[in-house]
Amino acid sequence: MRRVIFNQKGGVGKTSITCNLAAISASRGKRCLAIDLDVQCNTSEYLLGEDFMREENAAEFFKQFITIFTRNREPQKFAHETPYENLFILPASPELATIERELESRHKIFKLRDALITLSEDFDEIYIDTPPALNFYSRAAMIAAEELLIPFDCDSFSRQALNNLLGSVEEIREDHNSELVLKGIVVNQFQAQAKLPTQLIDAMLEDELPVLEPYLSSSVKVKESRQRHKPLVYMASKHKVSEQYAALYDSLSEKQTLASQTAA
């Protein structure tokens, strides 16, 4: 299973959702790989700590396709262990920004898909964190993925960004990846006592959009988790938000099982 987490709007929780779902997957005995394609390297720092830079990183992975006379390395060489059992990461690098234009001009957008097909032989689940922009890396991730999760942080600007994103996703489905499934919209930083979040969610449900439950509550514990470089399942497994993440993971797993049974 290859799952991409993407929204063109920044600050909606892509990194937290990527890292915590991947960590739950690993804690359940799945061999799991997180891939960081954001030049900010937030997922890399979350899972590896401040000393997250590695020689074999996402930039080096892509550079081998634009460097003359370079022998391509197996994609497994770019997967690094994290401190957590079963959880691996392909870390990002700020250098991703400097090579993006050349990658795009040379039409290397399918290289990630090819690598992930190979990596799927070694990993049960793959989670891809993306930059908050519809650029080469986010497009490559959606072309490479089987499922898409869209984080939604319950404000009116995010609702407009969601409308724009859905159109972009459909274009990618039509042109490059007809098998990409919008698995659902993950409601993040939810405040049950506020009116606007409920109104926005009701509007999405009326539009028959796949809003996932449970909603992820707003909590300082998530910030503490990132600061300590320790996913919630390992830092505070009994906390409310930790249990919400676990329930969300279980819901996604059930949907995946049902989809597989239907296809069979």
Tab-separated table of C-alpha atoms in Angstrom:
chain	number	residue	atom	x	y	z
A	1	MET	CA	0.000	0.000	0.000
A	2	ARG	CA	1.382	3.385	-1.067
A	3	ARG	CA	-0.365	6.360	0.535
A	4	VAL	CA	0.343	10.048	-0.141
A	5	ILE	CA	-0.633	12.884	2.204
A	6	PHE	CA	-1.116	16.159	0.356
A	7	ASN	CA	-2.751	19.556	0.526
A	8	GLN	CA	-1.629	22.691	-1.303
A	9	LYS	CA	-2.283	24.691	1.857
A	10	GLY	CA	0.498	24.732	4.421
A	11	GLY	CA	0.079	24.185	8.133
A	12	VAL	CA	-2.737	21.640	7.839
A	13	GLY	CA	-0.879	18.779	9.550
A	14	LYS	CA	0.620	16.771	6.693
A	15	THR	CA	3.767	15.929	8.633
A	16	SER	CA	1.967	14.971	11.842
A	17	ILE	CA	-0.471	12.761	9.954
A	18	THR	CA	2.298	11.125	7.909
A	19	CYS	CA	4.541	10.374	10.879
A	20	ASN	CA	1.863	9.244	13.292
A	21	LEU	CA	0.057	6.939	10.864
A	22	ALA	CA	3.396	5.465	9.780
A	23	ALA	CA	4.418	4.966	13.408
A	24	ILE	CA	1.147	3.213	14.232
A	25	SER	CA	1.633	0.981	11.211
A	26	ALA	CA	5.117	0.049	12.442
A	27	SER	CA	3.895	-0.501	16.004
A	28	ARG	CA	1.324	-2.966	14.646
A	29	GLY	CA	4.111	-5.063	13.137
A	30	LYS	CA	3.993	-3.662	9.601
A	31	ARG	CA	7.267	-2.936	7.881
A	32	CYS	CA	6.688	0.725	7.064
A	33	LEU	CA	8.537	3.395	5.076
A	34	ALA	CA	7.981	7.148	5.374
A	35	ILE	CA	9.164	9.286	2.454
A	36	ASP	CA	9.871	12.989	2.918
A	37	LEU	CA	9.667	15.107	-0.260
A	38	ASP	CA	9.370	18.501	1.443
A	39	VAL	CA	12.438	20.770	1.383
A	40	GLN	CA	11.543	21.817	4.943
A	41	CYS	CA	12.456	18.252	6.021
A	42	ASN	CA	9.869	18.207	8.810
A	43	THR	CA	9.080	14.498	8.580
A	44	SER	CA	12.790	13.681	8.547
A	45	GLU	CA	13.373	15.722	11.706
A	46	TYR	CA	10.250	14.340	13.396
A	47	LEU	CA	11.412	10.732	13.014
A	48	LEU	CA	15.208	11.104	13.133
A	49	GLY	CA	15.756	14.141	15.348
A	50	GLU	CA	17.785	17.259	14.639
A	51	ASP	CA	20.636	15.213	13.168
A	52	PHE	CA	18.418	13.969	10.345
A	53	MET	CA	20.662	14.585	7.329
A	54	ARG	CA	21.808	11.449	5.506
A	55	GLU	CA	24.041	11.066	2.454
A	56	GLU	CA	21.429	8.857	0.794
A	57	ASN	CA	18.412	11.173	0.773
A	58	ALA	CA	15.543	12.130	-1.524
A	59	ALA	CA	17.638	14.689	-3.416
A	60	GLU	CA	20.376	12.138	-4.066
A	61	PHE	CA	17.741	9.652	-5.198
A	62	PHE	CA	16.454	12.070	-7.847
A	63	LYS	CA	19.887	13.435	-8.829
A	64	GLN	CA	20.998	10.065	-10.143
A	65	PHE	CA	18.467	10.425	-12.974
A	66	ILE	CA	19.884	13.741	-14.182
A	67	THR	CA	23.593	13.107	-13.662
A	68	ILE	CA	25.445	11.755	-16.692
A	69	PHE	CA	27.384	8.510	-16.335
A	70	THR	CA	25.970	7.777	-12.884
A	71	ARG	CA	24.986	4.206	-12.139
A	72	ASN	CA	21.552	4.155	-10.562
A	73	ARG	CA	21.430	2.690	-7.078
A	74	GLU	CA	18.744	0.378	-5.793
A	75	PRO	CA	15.968	2.368	-4.066
A	76	GLN	CA	16.433	0.281	-0.909
A	77	LYS	CA	19.783	2.055	-0.411
A	78	PHE	CA	17.908	5.271	0.407
A	79	ALA	CA	15.740	3.780	3.186
A	80	HIS	CA	17.176	4.405	6.657
A	81	GLU	CA	16.231	2.924	10.001
A	82	THR	CA	14.586	5.190	12.567
A	83	PRO	CA	14.800	4.648	16.344
A	84	TYR	CA	11.491	2.777	16.086
A	85	GLU	CA	11.219	-0.889	15.166
A	86	ASN	CA	9.838	-1.595	11.677
A	87	LEU	CA	9.831	2.122	10.800
A	88	PHE	CA	12.153	3.401	8.071
A	89	ILE	CA	12.498	6.729	6.301
A	90	LEU	CA	13.736	8.125	3.011
A	91	PRO	CA	14.734	11.559	4.348
A	92	ALA	CA	14.462	14.874	2.555
A	93	SER	CA	17.153	17.423	1.804
A	94	PRO	CA	17.049	21.194	1.157
A	95	GLU	CA	18.786	20.379	-2.136
A	96	LEU	CA	15.458	19.146	-3.490
A	97	ALA	CA	14.680	22.778	-4.305
A	98	THR	CA	17.770	23.245	-6.485
A	99	ILE	CA	17.177	20.225	-8.723
A	100	GLU	CA	13.414	20.491	-9.172
A	101	ARG	CA	13.465	22.530	-12.391
A	102	GLU	CA	15.913	20.168	-14.090
A	103	LEU	CA	13.933	17.105	-13.047
A	104	GLU	CA	10.796	18.638	-14.492
A	105	SER	CA	12.449	19.720	-17.754
A	106	ARG	CA	13.837	16.219	-18.252
A	107	HIS	CA	10.457	14.576	-17.554
A	108	LYS	CA	11.607	12.458	-14.615
A	109	ILE	CA	8.235	12.520	-12.896
A	110	PHE	CA	7.678	8.750	-13.135
A	111	LYS	CA	10.961	7.772	-11.455
A	112	LEU	CA	9.449	7.814	-7.976
A	113	ARG	CA	6.606	5.549	-9.086
A	114	ASP	CA	9.068	3.027	-10.495
A	115	ALA	CA	11.096	3.074	-7.266
A	116	LEU	CA	8.055	2.632	-5.041
A	117	ILE	CA	6.858	-0.355	-7.003
A	118	THR	CA	10.219	-1.939	-6.190
A	119	LEU	CA	10.150	-0.783	-2.564
A	120	SER	CA	6.667	-2.263	-2.116
A	121	GLU	CA	8.332	-5.659	-2.281
A	122	ASP	CA	10.197	-4.830	0.964
A	123	PHE	CA	7.639	-2.669	2.783
A	124	ASP	CA	4.043	-3.395	3.720
A	125	GLU	CA	3.038	0.271	3.828
A	126	ILE	CA	4.576	3.453	2.412
A	127	TYR	CA	3.569	6.982	3.487
A	128	ILE	CA	4.656	10.012	1.461
A	129	ASP	CA	4.826	13.519	2.922
A	130	THR	CA	4.678	16.247	0.295
A	131	PRO	CA	5.413	19.974	0.021
A	132	PRO	CA	2.485	22.400	0.394
A	133	ALA	CA	2.435	23.158	-3.332
A	134	LEU	CA	1.367	21.421	-6.515
A	135	ASN	CA	4.914	21.038	-7.835
A	136	PHE	CA	7.109	18.314	-9.328
A	137	TYR	CA	7.429	16.397	-6.061
A	138	SER	CA	3.772	16.416	-5.068
A	139	ARG	CA	2.754	15.386	-8.592
A	140	ALA	CA	5.366	12.620	-8.612
A	141	ALA	CA	4.018	11.398	-5.263
A	142	MET	CA	0.427	11.275	-6.480
A	143	ILE	CA	1.507	9.476	-9.642
A	144	ALA	CA	3.381	6.951	-7.485
A	145	ALA	CA	0.677	6.412	-4.860
A	146	GLU	CA	-2.350	4.179	-4.675
A	147	GLU	CA	-4.236	6.230	-2.092
A	148	LEU	CA	-4.508	9.924	-1.249
A	149	LEU	CA	-5.264	11.480	2.129
A	150	ILE	CA	-6.067	15.198	2.240
A	151	PRO	CA	-5.553	16.953	5.594
A	152	PHE	CA	-8.164	19.618	6.347
A	153	ASP	CA	-7.729	22.066	9.220
A	154	CYS	CA	-11.222	23.518	9.446
A	155	ASP	CA	-10.930	27.070	8.194
A	156	SER	CA	-12.579	28.780	5.255
A	157	PHE	CA	-9.301	29.217	3.354
A	158	SER	CA	-8.660	25.487	3.631
A	159	ARG	CA	-12.117	24.834	2.148
A	160	GLN	CA	-11.258	26.895	-0.936
A	161	ALA	CA	-7.866	25.182	-1.209
A	162	LEU	CA	-9.656	21.843	-1.030
A	163	ASN	CA	-11.893	22.736	-3.964
A	164	ASN	CA	-8.842	23.662	-6.049
A	165	LEU	CA	-6.993	20.529	-4.995
A	166	LEU	CA	-9.787	18.156	-5.973
A	167	GLY	CA	-9.647	19.478	-9.511
A	168	SER	CA	-5.881	18.987	-9.663
A	169	VAL	CA	-6.199	15.440	-8.329
A	170	GLU	CA	-8.751	14.547	-10.968
A	171	GLU	CA	-6.429	15.865	-13.672
A	172	ILE	CA	-3.591	13.667	-12.387
A	173	ARG	CA	-5.941	10.685	-12.288
A	174	GLU	CA	-7.031	11.251	-15.873
A	175	ASP	CA	-3.554	11.895	-17.290
A	176	HIS	CA	-1.136	9.797	-15.233
A	177	ASN	CA	-2.585	7.550	-12.526
A	178	SER	CA	-6.103	6.261	-13.013
A	179	GLU	CA	-5.675	3.947	-10.000
A	180	LEU	CA	-5.182	6.790	-7.496
A	181	VAL	CA	-8.020	6.661	-4.965
A	182	LEU	CA	-9.037	9.592	-2.774
A	183	LYS	CA	-9.168	7.576	0.431
A	184	GLY	CA	-10.510	10.453	2.429
A	185	ILE	CA	-10.261	13.890	3.982
A	186	VAL	CA	-8.601	13.888	7.400
A	187	VAL	CA	-10.094	16.566	9.646
A	188	ASN	CA	-7.239	17.936	11.740
A	189	GLN	CA	-7.009	20.431	14.631
A	190	PHE	CA	-10.725	19.942	15.232
A	191	GLN	CA	-12.399	22.028	17.952
A	192	ALA	CA	-15.795	20.564	18.768
A	193	GLN	CA	-17.004	23.681	20.599
A	194	ALA	CA	-16.408	26.009	17.647
A	195	LYS	CA	-19.160	26.541	15.070
A	196	LEU	CA	-17.051	27.015	11.928
A	197	PRO	CA	-15.423	23.551	11.910
A	198	THR	CA	-18.803	21.845	12.227
A	199	GLN	CA	-20.302	24.031	9.498
A	200	LEU	CA	-17.419	23.280	7.120
A	201	ILE	CA	-17.581	19.543	7.782
A	202	ASP	CA	-21.354	19.525	7.266
A	203	ALA	CA	-20.860	21.297	3.930
A	204	MET	CA	-18.338	18.679	2.808
A	205	LEU	CA	-20.669	15.878	3.825
A	206	GLU	CA	-23.493	17.523	1.884
A	207	ASP	CA	-21.175	17.536	-1.142
A	208	GLU	CA	-20.694	13.790	-0.526
A	209	LEU	CA	-16.957	14.159	0.019
A	210	PRO	CA	-15.253	11.247	1.854
A	211	VAL	CA	-14.685	12.835	5.265
A	212	LEU	CA	-12.951	10.357	7.545
A	213	GLU	CA	-13.655	9.743	11.212
A	214	PRO	CA	-12.584	10.225	13.876
A	215	TYR	CA	-11.637	13.870	13.617
A	216	LEU	CA	-8.207	14.714	15.067
A	217	SER	CA	-8.516	17.126	17.968
A	218	SER	CA	-6.392	20.199	18.437
A	219	SER	CA	-3.868	19.479	21.196
A	220	VAL	CA	-0.529	20.760	22.452
A	221	LYS	CA	0.487	17.112	22.819
A	222	VAL	CA	1.044	16.940	19.053
A	223	LYS	CA	3.508	19.837	19.221
A	224	GLU	CA	5.271	18.167	22.150
A	225	SER	CA	5.526	14.975	20.126
A	226	ARG	CA	7.220	16.779	17.254
A	227	GLN	CA	9.535	18.678	19.595
A	228	ARG	CA	10.642	15.410	21.215
A	229	HIS	CA	10.922	13.657	17.825
A	230	LYS	CA	8.692	10.900	19.137
A	231	PRO	CA	5.385	9.875	17.491
A	232	LEU	CA	2.365	9.854	19.764
A	233	VAL	CA	1.991	6.070	19.827
A	234	TYR	CA	5.408	5.898	21.521
A	235	MET	CA	5.179	9.072	23.617
A	236	ALA	CA	1.609	9.040	24.954
A	237	SER	CA	-0.338	6.068	23.597
A	238	LYS	CA	-3.305	6.628	25.937
A	239	HIS	CA	-3.769	10.302	25.098
A	240	LYS	CA	-6.996	11.303	23.360
A	241	VAL	CA	-5.285	12.327	20.114
A	242	SER	CA	-3.168	9.156	20.114
A	243	GLU	CA	-6.320	7.081	20.341
A	244	GLN	CA	-7.898	9.129	17.555
A	245	TYR	CA	-4.912	8.405	15.320
A	246	ALA	CA	-5.148	4.711	16.157
A	247	ALA	CA	-8.858	4.677	15.341
A	248	LEU	CA	-8.184	6.516	12.063
A	249	TYR	CA	-5.510	3.986	11.126
A	250	ASP	CA	-7.891	1.112	11.919
A	251	SER	CA	-10.609	2.706	9.809
A	252	LEU	CA	-8.251	3.069	6.854
A	253	SER	CA	-7.109	-0.538	7.251
A	254	GLU	CA	-10.701	-1.763	7.284
A	255	LYS	CA	-11.475	0.219	4.137
A	256	GLN	CA	-8.401	-1.220	2.466
A	257	THR	CA	-9.411	-4.775	3.388
A	258	LEU	CA	-12.937	-4.251	2.081
A	259	ALA	CA	-11.603	-2.780	-1.167
A	260	SER	CA	-9.298	-5.782	-1.639
A	261	GLN	CA	-12.130	-8.233	-1.011
A	262	THR	CA	-14.381	-6.381	-3.474
A	263	ALA	CA	-11.669	-6.376	-6.132
A	264	ALA	CA	-11.137	-10.111	-5.625
